[in-house]
Coordinates of N, CA and C in Angstrom, one line a residue:
M136 N -10.0 -56.0 -5.7 CA -11.0 -55.0 -5.0 C -10.4 -53.8 -5.2
E137 N -11.1 -52.8 -5.5 CA -10.3 -51.6 -5.5 C -10.8 -50.7 -3.7
S138 N -9.6 -49.9 -3.3 CA -9.7 -49.7 -2.5 C -10.5 -48.4 -2.0
P139 N -11.1 -48.1 -1.2 CA -12.3 -46.9 -0.9 C -11.4 -45.7 -1.4
A140 N -12.3 -44.7 -1.9 CA -11.9 -43.2 -2.1 C -11.6 -42.5 -1.2
S141 N -10.1 -41.8 -1.2 CA -9.8 -41.2 -0.3 C -10.8 -39.8 -0.5
P142 N -10.9 -39.1 0.9 CA -11.5 -37.4 1.2 C -11.1 -36.9 0.4
D143 N -10.1 -37.0 -0.2 CA -9.8 -36.0 -1.2 C -9.9 -35.9 -2.5
D144 N -10.3 -37.2 -2.5 CA -11.0 -37.8 -3.9 C -12.6 -37.4 -4.0
T145 N -13.2 -37.6 -3.1 CA -14.5 -37.2 -3.2 C -14.5 -35.9 -2.8
H146 N -14.0 -35.1 -2.2 CA -14.5 -33.8 -1.5 C -13.1 -33.2 -1.9
P147 N -12.7 -32.6 -3.3 CA -11.8 -31.6 -3.2 C -11.8 -30.3 -2.6
L148 N -10.4 -30.2 -2.8 CA -10.2 -29.2 -1.9 C -11.1 -27.6 -2.3
A149 N -11.8 -26.8 -1.5 CA -12.8 -25.5 -1.4 C -11.7 -24.6 -2.5
P150 N -12.3 -24.1 -3.4 CA -11.3 -22.9 -4.2 C -11.0 -21.9 -2.9
I151 N -10.0 -20.9 -3.7 CA -9.8 -19.6 -2.8 C -10.3 -18.5 -3.0
R152 N -11.6 -18.3 -2.1 CA -12.3 -17.4 -2.4 C -12.4 -15.6 -2.4
V153 N -12.3 -15.0 -3.2 CA -11.6 -13.8 -3.4 C -12.1 -12.8 -3.7
L154 N -12.0 -11.4 -2.9 CA -13.1 -10.4 -2.8 C -11.9 -9.2 -3.7
I155 N -12.7 -8.6 -4.6 CA -11.6 -7.4 -5.8 C -12.5 -6.1 -5.0
A156 N -11.8 -5.2 -4.7 CA -11.9 -4.1 -4.5 C -10.8 -2.8 -5.4
D157 N -11.6 -2.4 -5.9 CA -10.7 -1.4 -7.0 C -11.8 -0.5 -7.5
D158 N -11.6 1.3 -7.8 CA -12.6 1.8 -8.3 C -12.3 2.3 -9.2
H159 N -11.8 1.1 -10.4 CA -11.6 1.2 -12.1 C -12.5 -0.2 -12.3
V160 N -13.5 0.1 -12.9 CA -14.4 -1.0 -13.5 C -13.0 -2.1 -14.3
T161 N -12.6 -1.7 -14.9 CA -11.7 -2.2 -16.1 C -11.0 -3.2 -15.0
V162 N -10.2 -2.5 -14.2 CA -9.4 -3.4 -13.3 C -10.2 -4.4 -12.9
R163 N -11.1 -4.2 -12.1 CA -11.7 -5.2 -11.2 C -12.5 -6.1 -12.2
E164 N -12.6 -5.8 -13.8 CA -13.4 -7.4 -14.1 C -12.0 -7.7 -14.8
G165 N -10.9 -7.1 -15.2 CA -9.8 -7.9 -15.7 C -9.3 -9.1 -14.4
L166 N -9.3 -8.1 -13.4 CA -8.7 -9.2 -12.3 C -9.8 -10.4 -12.3
A167 N -11.3 -10.3 -12.3 CA -12.4 -11.6 -12.0 C -11.6 -12.1 -13.2
A168 N -11.5 -11.8 -14.4 CA -11.3 -12.7 -15.5 C -10.3 -13.4 -15.1
I169 N -9.5 -12.8 -15.0 CA -7.9 -13.8 -14.2 C -8.4 -14.6 -13.4
I170 N -8.6 -14.2 -12.5 CA -8.6 -14.9 -11.4 C -9.7 -16.2 -11.4
G171 N -10.7 -15.7 -11.8 CA -11.9 -16.7 -12.7 C -12.0 -17.9 -13.4
R172 N -10.2 -17.6 -13.8 CA -10.2 -18.9 -14.6 C -9.3 -19.9 -14.0
Q173 N -9.0 -19.6 -13.0 CA -8.3 -20.8 -12.4 C -9.0 -21.7 -11.5
P174 N -9.0 -22.9 -11.4 CA -9.6 -23.6 -11.0 C -9.4 -24.0 -9.7
D175 N -8.3 -23.4 -8.9 CA -8.5 -23.4 -7.7 C -9.1 -22.1 -6.8
M176 N -9.2 -20.9 -7.5 CA -10.0 -20.3 -7.4 C -11.5 -19.2 -7.8
L177 N -12.0 -18.4 -6.8 CA -13.0 -17.8 -6.9 C -13.5 -16.8 -6.7
V178 N -14.1 -15.7 -7.4 CA -14.6 -14.4 -6.8 C -15.7 -14.4 -6.4
V179 N -15.7 -13.5 -5.4 CA -17.2 -14.2 -4.6 C -17.9 -12.8 -4.3
G180 N -16.9 -11.4 -4.7 CA -17.7 -10.3 -4.8 C -16.5 -9.4 -5.2
E181 N -17.0 -8.2 -5.4 CA -16.4 -6.9 -6.2 C -16.9 -5.5 -5.2
A182 N -15.9 -4.8 -5.3 CA -16.5 -3.3 -4.7 C -15.6 -2.2 -5.4
A183 N -16.6 -1.1 -5.4 CA -15.7 -0.2 -6.3 C -15.5 1.0 -5.2
D184 N -15.3 0.9 -3.9 CA -14.6 1.8 -2.8 C -14.6 1.1 -2.0
G185 N -13.8 1.9 -1.0 CA -13.4 1.5 0.4 C -14.6 1.0 1.4
R186 N -15.4 1.6 1.3 CA -16.8 1.3 2.6 C -17.2 0.2 1.9
A187 N -17.6 0.3 0.6 CA -18.2 -1.0 -0.1 C -17.2 -2.4 0.2
C188 N -16.2 -2.2 0.2 CA -15.3 -3.1 0.7 C -15.5 -3.9 1.6
V189 N -15.3 -3.2 2.6 CA -15.3 -3.5 4.0 C -17.0 -4.3 4.2
E190 N -17.6 -3.4 3.5 CA -19.4 -4.2 3.7 C -19.8 -5.7 3.1
R191 N -18.8 -5.4 1.9 CA -18.7 -6.7 1.0 C -18.0 -8.1 1.6
W192 N -16.5 -7.5 2.4 CA -16.0 -8.5 3.2 C -16.9 -8.8 4.3
L193 N -17.5 -7.8 5.0 CA -18.2 -8.6 6.2 C -19.5 -9.3 5.9
Q194 N -19.9 -9.6 4.6 CA -20.7 -10.3 3.7 C -20.3 -11.4 3.5
C195 N -19.3 -11.5 2.6 CA -18.9 -12.6 1.7 C -17.8 -13.2 2.6
R196 N -17.0 -12.9 3.9 CA -15.8 -13.3 4.7 C -14.6 -14.2 3.5
P197 N -14.1 -13.2 2.5 CA -13.6 -14.3 1.7 C -12.1 -14.7 2.2
D198 N -11.4 -15.3 1.5 CA -10.4 -16.0 2.1 C -9.0 -15.3 1.8
V199 N -9.2 -14.4 0.5 CA -8.1 -13.6 0.2 C -9.2 -11.9 -0.2
T200 N -8.3 -10.8 0.0 CA -9.0 -9.7 -0.1 C -8.0 -8.9 -1.2
L201 N -8.3 -8.7 -2.6 CA -7.1 -7.6 -3.5 C -7.9 -6.1 -3.4
L202 N -7.2 -5.4 -2.7 CA -7.6 -3.9 -2.4 C -6.9 -3.1 -2.9
D203 N -6.9 -2.0 -3.7 CA -6.0 -0.7 -4.1 C -6.2 0.4 -3.2
L204 N -5.1 1.0 -3.1 CA -4.5 2.0 -2.2 C -5.8 3.7 -1.9
R205 N -6.0 3.9 -3.4 CA -6.6 5.5 -3.9 C -7.8 5.1 -4.1
M206 N -9.3 4.9 -3.2 CA -10.5 4.6 -3.6 C -11.3 5.4 -2.7
P207 N -12.1 5.9 -3.4 CA -13.3 6.9 -2.7 C -13.9 6.2 -1.5
L208 N -14.4 7.2 -0.8 CA -15.1 6.8 0.8 C -14.4 6.5 1.6
L209 N -13.5 5.3 1.5 CA -12.3 5.2 2.6 C -11.6 4.4 1.6
D210 N -10.1 5.0 1.9 CA -9.2 4.6 1.3 C -8.6 3.4 1.4
G211 N -8.0 2.5 0.8 CA -7.2 1.3 1.1 C -6.7 0.8 2.3
I212 N -5.9 2.0 2.6 CA -5.8 1.7 4.3 C -6.7 1.8 5.8
A213 N -7.8 2.8 5.4 CA -8.8 3.0 6.1 C -9.6 1.9 6.1
A214 N -9.7 0.8 5.1 CA -10.7 -0.2 4.8 C -9.6 -1.4 5.4
I215 N -8.2 -1.4 5.0 CA -7.4 -2.5 6.1 C -8.0 -2.5 7.7
E216 N -7.8 -1.3 7.6 CA -7.6 -1.4 9.1 C -9.2 -1.6 9.5
A217 N -10.0 -1.5 9.1 CA -11.2 -1.6 9.5 C -11.6 -3.1 9.5
I218 N -11.1 -4.1 8.0 CA -11.6 -5.7 8.3 C -10.8 -5.9 9.3
R219 N -9.1 -5.8 9.5 CA -8.5 -6.4 10.8 C -9.3 -6.0 11.9
R220 N -9.6 -4.8 12.0 CA -10.4 -4.5 13.6 C -11.9 -5.7 13.8
A221 N -12.4 -6.0 12.5 CA -13.6 -7.1 12.7 C -13.0 -8.5 12.6
A222 N -11.7 -9.0 11.9 CA -11.1 -10.1 11.7 C -10.0 -10.2 11.9
P223 N -8.8 -10.2 12.7 CA -7.2 -9.7 13.2 C -6.4 -10.7 11.9
S224 N -7.3 -11.9 11.5 CA -6.4 -12.9 10.4 C -7.0 -12.7 9.1
A225 N -7.2 -11.8 8.9 CA -8.0 -11.0 7.3 C -6.6 -11.1 6.8
R226 N -6.8 -12.1 5.4 CA -5.6 -12.0 4.4 C -6.0 -11.1 3.4
L227 N -5.3 -10.0 3.4 CA -5.1 -8.7 2.4 C -4.3 -8.6 1.7
I228 N -4.2 -8.5 0.3 CA -3.4 -8.3 -0.6 C -3.6 -6.7 -1.4
V229 N -2.5 -5.8 -1.2 CA -2.7 -4.4 -1.4 C -2.3 -4.4 -3.2
L230 N -2.8 -4.1 -3.7 CA -2.6 -4.3 -5.4 C -2.9 -2.9 -5.7
T231 N -1.7 -2.0 -6.0 CA -1.8 -0.4 -6.4 C -0.8 0.3 -7.3
T232 N -0.9 0.9 -7.9 CA 0.1 1.5 -8.7 C 0.8 2.5 -8.1
F233 N 0.7 3.2 -6.6 CA 1.5 3.3 -5.9 C 2.6 2.5 -5.2
G234 N 3.9 3.0 -5.2 CA 4.7 2.6 -4.5 C 5.9 3.4 -3.9
T235 N 5.3 4.2 -2.9 CA 6.2 5.0 -2.4 C 6.9 4.3 -1.1
D236 N 7.7 4.4 -0.1 CA 7.9 4.1 1.0 C 6.9 3.8 2.2
H237 N 6.4 5.7 2.0 CA 5.1 5.9 2.8 C 3.9 5.0 2.7
D238 N 3.6 4.8 1.5 CA 2.3 4.2 0.8 C 2.8 2.7 1.7
I239 N 3.5 2.2 1.3 CA 4.2 0.9 1.6 C 4.0 0.7 3.2
S240 N 4.8 1.5 4.1 CA 5.1 1.5 4.9 C 3.5 1.8 6.1
R241 N 2.5 2.4 5.3 CA 1.5 2.3 5.9 C 0.5 1.5 5.9
A242 N 0.7 0.3 4.6 CA -0.2 -0.8 4.1 C -0.1 -1.4 5.1
I243 N 1.6 -2.3 5.1 CA 2.2 -3.0 6.1 C 1.8 -3.2 7.5
R244 N 1.9 -1.7 7.7 CA 1.8 -1.8 9.3 C 0.3 -2.0 9.6
A245 N -0.7 -1.5 9.1 CA -2.1 -1.5 9.1 C -2.7 -3.0 9.0
G246 N -1.6 -3.9 8.4 CA -2.2 -5.3 8.4 C -2.1 -6.1 7.5
A247 N -1.6 -5.3 5.8 CA -1.7 -6.1 4.6 C -0.7 -7.0 4.9
K248 N -0.6 -8.5 4.2 CA -0.1 -9.5 4.2 C 0.5 -9.6 2.9
A249 N 0.5 -8.8 2.0 CA 0.9 -8.7 0.7 C 1.1 -7.6 -0.1
Y250 N 1.7 -7.0 -0.8 CA 2.2 -5.3 -1.4 C 2.1 -5.4 -2.8
M251 N 1.6 -5.4 -3.8 CA 2.1 -5.7 -5.2 C 1.5 -4.5 -6.1
L252 N 2.8 -4.2 -7.1 CA 2.1 -3.1 -8.1 C 1.6 -3.9 -9.3
K253 N 0.6 -2.6 -9.8 CA -0.3 -3.2 -10.6 C 0.8 -3.8 -12.2
D254 N 1.8 -3.3 -12.1 CA 2.5 -3.9 -13.5 C 3.0 -5.4 -13.2
A255 N 2.7 -6.1 -12.0 CA 3.1 -7.0 -12.0 C 2.8 -8.3 -13.0
Q256 N 3.1 -9.1 -13.1 CA 3.2 -10.3 -14.0 C 1.9 -10.8 -13.6
R257 N 1.2 -11.5 -14.5 CA -0.4 -12.0 -14.2 C 0.1 -13.6 -13.0
E258 N 1.0 -14.2 -13.2 CA 1.7 -15.2 -12.2 C 2.2 -15.0 -11.3
E259 N 2.9 -13.8 -11.1 CA 3.3 -13.2 -9.6 C 2.0 -12.5 -9.1
L260 N 0.9 -12.2 -9.4 CA -0.3 -12.0 -9.0 C -0.8 -13.5 -8.1
L261 N -1.1 -14.0 -9.0 CA -1.7 -15.6 -8.7 C -1.3 -16.6 -7.9
D262 N 0.3 -16.4 -7.5 CA 1.1 -17.0 -7.0 C 1.1 -16.1 -5.5
C263 N 0.5 -14.9 -5.6 CA 0.9 -14.1 -4.2 C -0.6 -14.6 -3.7
I264 N -1.5 -14.5 -4.3 CA -2.9 -15.2 -3.9 C -2.7 -16.3 -2.8
R265 N -1.8 -17.4 -3.9 CA -2.1 -18.7 -2.9 C -1.1 -18.7 -2.0
A266 N -0.1 -18.1 -1.8 CA 0.7 -18.1 -0.8 C 0.1 -17.3 0.3
V267 N -0.3 -16.3 0.1 CA -1.3 -15.0 1.3 C -2.0 -16.2 2.0
H268 N -2.7 -16.7 0.7 CA -3.9 -17.8 1.2 C -3.4 -18.9 2.3
A269 N -2.0 -19.3 1.8 CA -1.3 -20.1 2.6 C -0.8 -19.8 4.1
G270 N -0.8 -18.6 4.3 CA -0.5 -18.3 5.4 C 0.9 -17.4 5.5
E271 N 1.3 -17.2 4.1 CA 2.8 -16.4 3.9 C 2.2 -15.3 3.9
T272 N 3.5 -14.4 4.1 CA 3.5 -12.8 3.6 C 4.3 -12.6 2.2
R273 N 3.7 -11.5 1.5 CA 4.8 -11.5 0.4 C 5.1 -9.6 -0.5
I274 N 6.3 -9.4 -0.2 CA 6.5 -8.2 -0.5 C 7.8 -8.3 -1.1
P275 N 7.7 -7.7 -2.3 CA 8.4 -7.9 -3.9 C 10.0 -7.2 -2.9
P276 N 11.1 -7.8 -3.4 CA 12.2 -7.5 -2.6 C 12.6 -6.2 -2.8
L277 N 12.4 -5.2 -3.9 CA 12.5 -4.0 -4.0 C 11.8 -2.9 -3.2
L278 N 10.2 -3.4 -3.1 CA 9.4 -2.8 -1.9 C 9.9 -2.9 -0.6
V279 N 10.8 -4.0 -0.2 CA 11.1 -4.3 1.2 C 12.3 -3.6 1.7
A280 N 13.2 -2.9 0.3 CA 14.3 -2.2 0.6 C 13.8 -0.8 1.1
K281 N 12.8 -0.6 0.3 CA 12.0 0.7 0.3 C 11.7 1.1 1.6
L282 N 11.4 0.0 2.1 CA 10.6 0.2 3.5 C 11.7 0.2 4.9
A283 N 12.4 -0.8 4.2 CA 13.8 -0.6 5.2 C 14.3 0.7 5.4
A284 N 14.7 1.3 4.1 CA 15.0 2.7 4.1 C 13.8 3.6 5.0
E285 N 12.9 3.2 4.9 CA 12.1 4.5 5.7 C 12.1 3.9 7.2
V286 N 12.0 3.1 7.5 CA 12.1 2.6 8.8 C 13.3 2.9 9.5
S287 N 14.7 2.7 9.1 CA 15.5 2.7 9.4 C 16.0 4.8 9.9
G288 N 15.4 5.1 8.8 CA 15.9 6.7 9.2 C 14.5 7.5 10.0
E289 N 15.3 8.5 10.8 CA 15.0 9.2 11.5 C 13.3 10.3 10.9
A290 N 12.5 10.0 12.0 CA 10.9 10.7 11.2 C 11.3 11.9 11.2
L291 N 10.8 12.7 10.1 CA 10.8 14.4 10.3 C 9.8 15.0 10.9
T292 N 10.3 16.2 11.8 CA 8.9 16.7 12.3 C 8.3 18.0 11.8
N293 N 7.0 17.7 11.9 CA 6.0 18.8 11.4 C 6.3 19.9 10.9
R294 N 7.5 20.5 11.8 CA 8.0 21.9 11.1 C 8.7 21.9 9.8
E295 N 9.7 20.4 10.1 CA 10.6 20.3 9.2 C 9.6 19.8 7.9
L296 N 8.7 18.9 7.6 CA 7.8 18.6 6.7 C 7.4 19.9 6.3
E297 N 7.0 21.0 7.0 CA 6.4 22.5 6.7 C 7.7 23.1 5.7
V298 N 8.5 23.2 5.9 CA 9.5 23.6 5.3 C 10.0 22.9 4.1
L299 N 10.3 21.7 4.0 CA 10.0 20.8 3.0 C 9.2 20.9 1.8
A300 N 8.0 21.1 2.5 CA 6.9 21.6 1.6 C 7.1 22.7 0.8
L301 N 7.4 23.5 1.2 CA 7.7 24.7 0.5 C 9.1 25.1 -0.1
L302 N 9.9 24.3 0.2 CA 11.1 23.9 -0.7 C 10.9 23.4 -1.9
A303 N 10.1 22.3 -2.3 CA 9.8 21.3 -3.0 C 8.9 22.4 -3.8
R304 N 8.4 23.8 -3.6 CA 7.6 24.5 -4.3 C 8.6 25.7 -4.8
G305 N 9.6 25.2 -4.9 CA 11.2 26.5 -5.0 C 11.1 27.5 -4.3
C306 N 10.7 27.7 -3.2 CA 10.7 29.1 -2.4 C 12.2 29.3 -1.7
S307 N 12.6 30.2 -1.6 CA 14.0 30.8 -1.1 C 13.6 30.5 0.2
N308 N 14.8 30.6 1.2 CA 14.9 30.4 2.2 C 14.3 31.8 3.4
K309 N 14.4 33.2 2.4 CA 14.0 34.0 2.7 C 12.4 34.0 3.3
F310 N 11.6 33.3 1.7 CA 10.5 33.3 1.6 C 9.4 32.4 2.6
I311 N 10.6 31.0 2.7 CA 10.1 30.4 3.6 C 9.6 30.6 5.4
A312 N 10.9 31.6 5.5 CA 10.8 32.2 6.7 C 10.1 33.1 7.1
Q313 N 9.4 33.9 6.1 CA 8.4 34.5 6.1 C 6.9 34.0 6.2
Q314 N 7.0 32.8 5.1 CA 5.6 32.0 5.2 C 5.4 31.3 6.8
L315 N 6.4 31.1 7.4 CA 6.3 30.0 8.6 C 6.4 31.3 10.3
N316 N 6.9 32.7 9.7 CA 7.3 33.1 10.8 C 8.5 33.2 11.6
I317 N 9.8 32.6 10.9 CA 10.4 32.0 11.7 C 11.8 33.1 10.9
S318 N 13.3 33.0 11.3 CA 14.1 33.3 11.0 C 14.7 32.5 10.3
E319 N 15.6 33.2 9.2 CA 16.2 32.4 8.0 C 17.1 31.3 8.3
T320 N 17.7 32.1 9.7 CA 18.8 30.7 10.4 C 18.2 29.7 10.7
T321 N 16.6 29.5 11.2 CA 15.9 29.0 11.7 C 15.7 27.8 10.8
V322 N 15.3 28.3 9.4 CA 15.3 27.7 8.0 C 16.2 26.8 7.9
K323 N 17.6 27.4 8.1 CA 18.7 27.1 7.4 C 19.1 25.5 8.4
S324 N 18.5 25.9 9.5 CA 18.9 24.6 10.4 C 18.1 23.6 10.7
H325 N 16.5 24.0 10.4 CA 15.8 22.6 9.6 C 15.9 22.1 8.7
L326 N 16.9 22.7 7.6 CA 17.1 22.0 6.4 C 18.2 21.4 6.8
R327 N 19.2 21.5 7.5 CA 20.2 20.9 7.8 C 20.1 19.4 8.3
S328 N 18.9 19.3 9.3 CA 18.1 18.4 9.8 C 17.6 17.4 8.9
V329 N 16.8 18.2 7.6 CA 16.3 17.6 7.0 C 17.4 16.6 6.3
F330 N 18.3 17.3 5.3 CA 18.9 16.6 4.7 C 19.7 15.8 5.6
N331 N 20.1 15.9 6.9 CA 20.8 14.9 7.6 C 19.5 13.4 7.8
K332 N 18.3 13.7 8.0 CA 17.6 12.5 8.3 C 17.4 11.6 7.0
L333 N 17.1 12.5 5.9 CA 16.9 11.8 4.3 C 18.2 11.4 3.8
Q334 N 19.7 11.7 4.7 CA 20.8 11.3 4.1 C 21.0 12.0 2.6
V335 N 21.0 13.1 2.7 CA 21.2 13.9 1.2 C 22.2 15.0 1.1
L336 N 22.5 15.4 0.2 CA 23.5 16.5 0.4 C 23.0 17.7 -0.2
S337 N 22.0 18.0 -1.1 CA 21.3 18.9 -1.6 C 19.9 18.9 -1.7
R338 N 19.1 20.7 -1.9 CA 17.8 20.8 -2.2 C 17.2 19.5 -2.7
T339 N 17.9 19.6 -3.9 CA 17.2 18.3 -5.8 C 17.0 17.3 -4.6
E340 N 18.2 16.7 -3.8 CA 18.3 15.2 -3.8 C 17.1 15.3 -2.7
A341 N 17.0 16.3 -1.8 CA 15.9 16.2 -0.7 C 14.3 16.0 -1.2
I342 N 14.4 16.5 -2.1 CA 12.8 17.0 -3.0 C 12.5 15.5 -3.3
A343 N 13.6 14.9 -4.4 CA 13.4 13.6 -4.5 C 13.4 12.5 -4.1
V344 N 14.1 12.4 -2.8 CA 13.4 11.6 -1.7 C 12.7 11.6 -1.2
A345 N 11.9 13.0 -0.7 CA 10.8 13.0 -0.1 C 9.6 12.5 -0.8
S346 N 9.6 13.0 -2.0 CA 8.8 12.9 -2.8 C 8.5 10.7 -3.0
R347 N 9.7 10.6 -3.4 CA 10.1 8.7 -3.8 C 9.2 8.3 -1.7
R348 N 9.6 8.9 -0.9 CA 9.0 8.4 0.3 C 7.6 8.9 0.3
G349 N 7.0 9.8 -0.4 CA 5.5 10.1 -0.1 C 5.4 11.0 0.7
L350 N 6.5 12.0 1.5 CA 6.6 12.8 2.2 C 5.9 14.0 1.7
I351 N 6.1 14.3 0.6 CA 5.2 15.4 -0.2 C 4.6 15.0 -1.6
H352 N 4.2 15.8 -2.1 CA 3.3 15.3 -3.6 C 3.7 16.4 -4.4
L353 N 4.4 16.2 -5.5 CA 4.7 16.9 -6.4 C 3.6 17.6 -7.2

């Protein structure tokens, strides 16, 4: 006599319901195709901007959301914050082309459970979705190192950021002093502080590190 079917036999596990938010239609369609082929996943919605992402999330309450950082109306960070206000346990994965320390830090602090770059392998992405759905946090080692570098560094003041921005434009100390209505001696003092906080020895290094961390945009 056959034993009764177990609950797992008669009621297979529900697929992971995924929402995709990206302002590039080809990216959304590509992700939807990849995810849709997985027997344990189901795409329940798509959004072309941050505001639509929040609205679609509230409508379909997905298990996992993939979203870009750079989107119109609301960027990815604002969308994450809005969704997390509605549901603190929401599972969100940032999938973007931007990997600066500043971007990573903002996303994780906003509540993202994972941060992946768009050049990641397909299996890495699918594994990340499954892991985040299971309650894990996934940040690639390289991105963890970047985040740790930013967190361990002392923050620049607004004035130091202004000096750094002008420095990146190739301005001399004299020009920076004139622009900010401060003395050249004060400019040099700010630069010493910037070099110390960024742990660099030259203007070129300062600009390169600041750009990588998203403190300036070249």
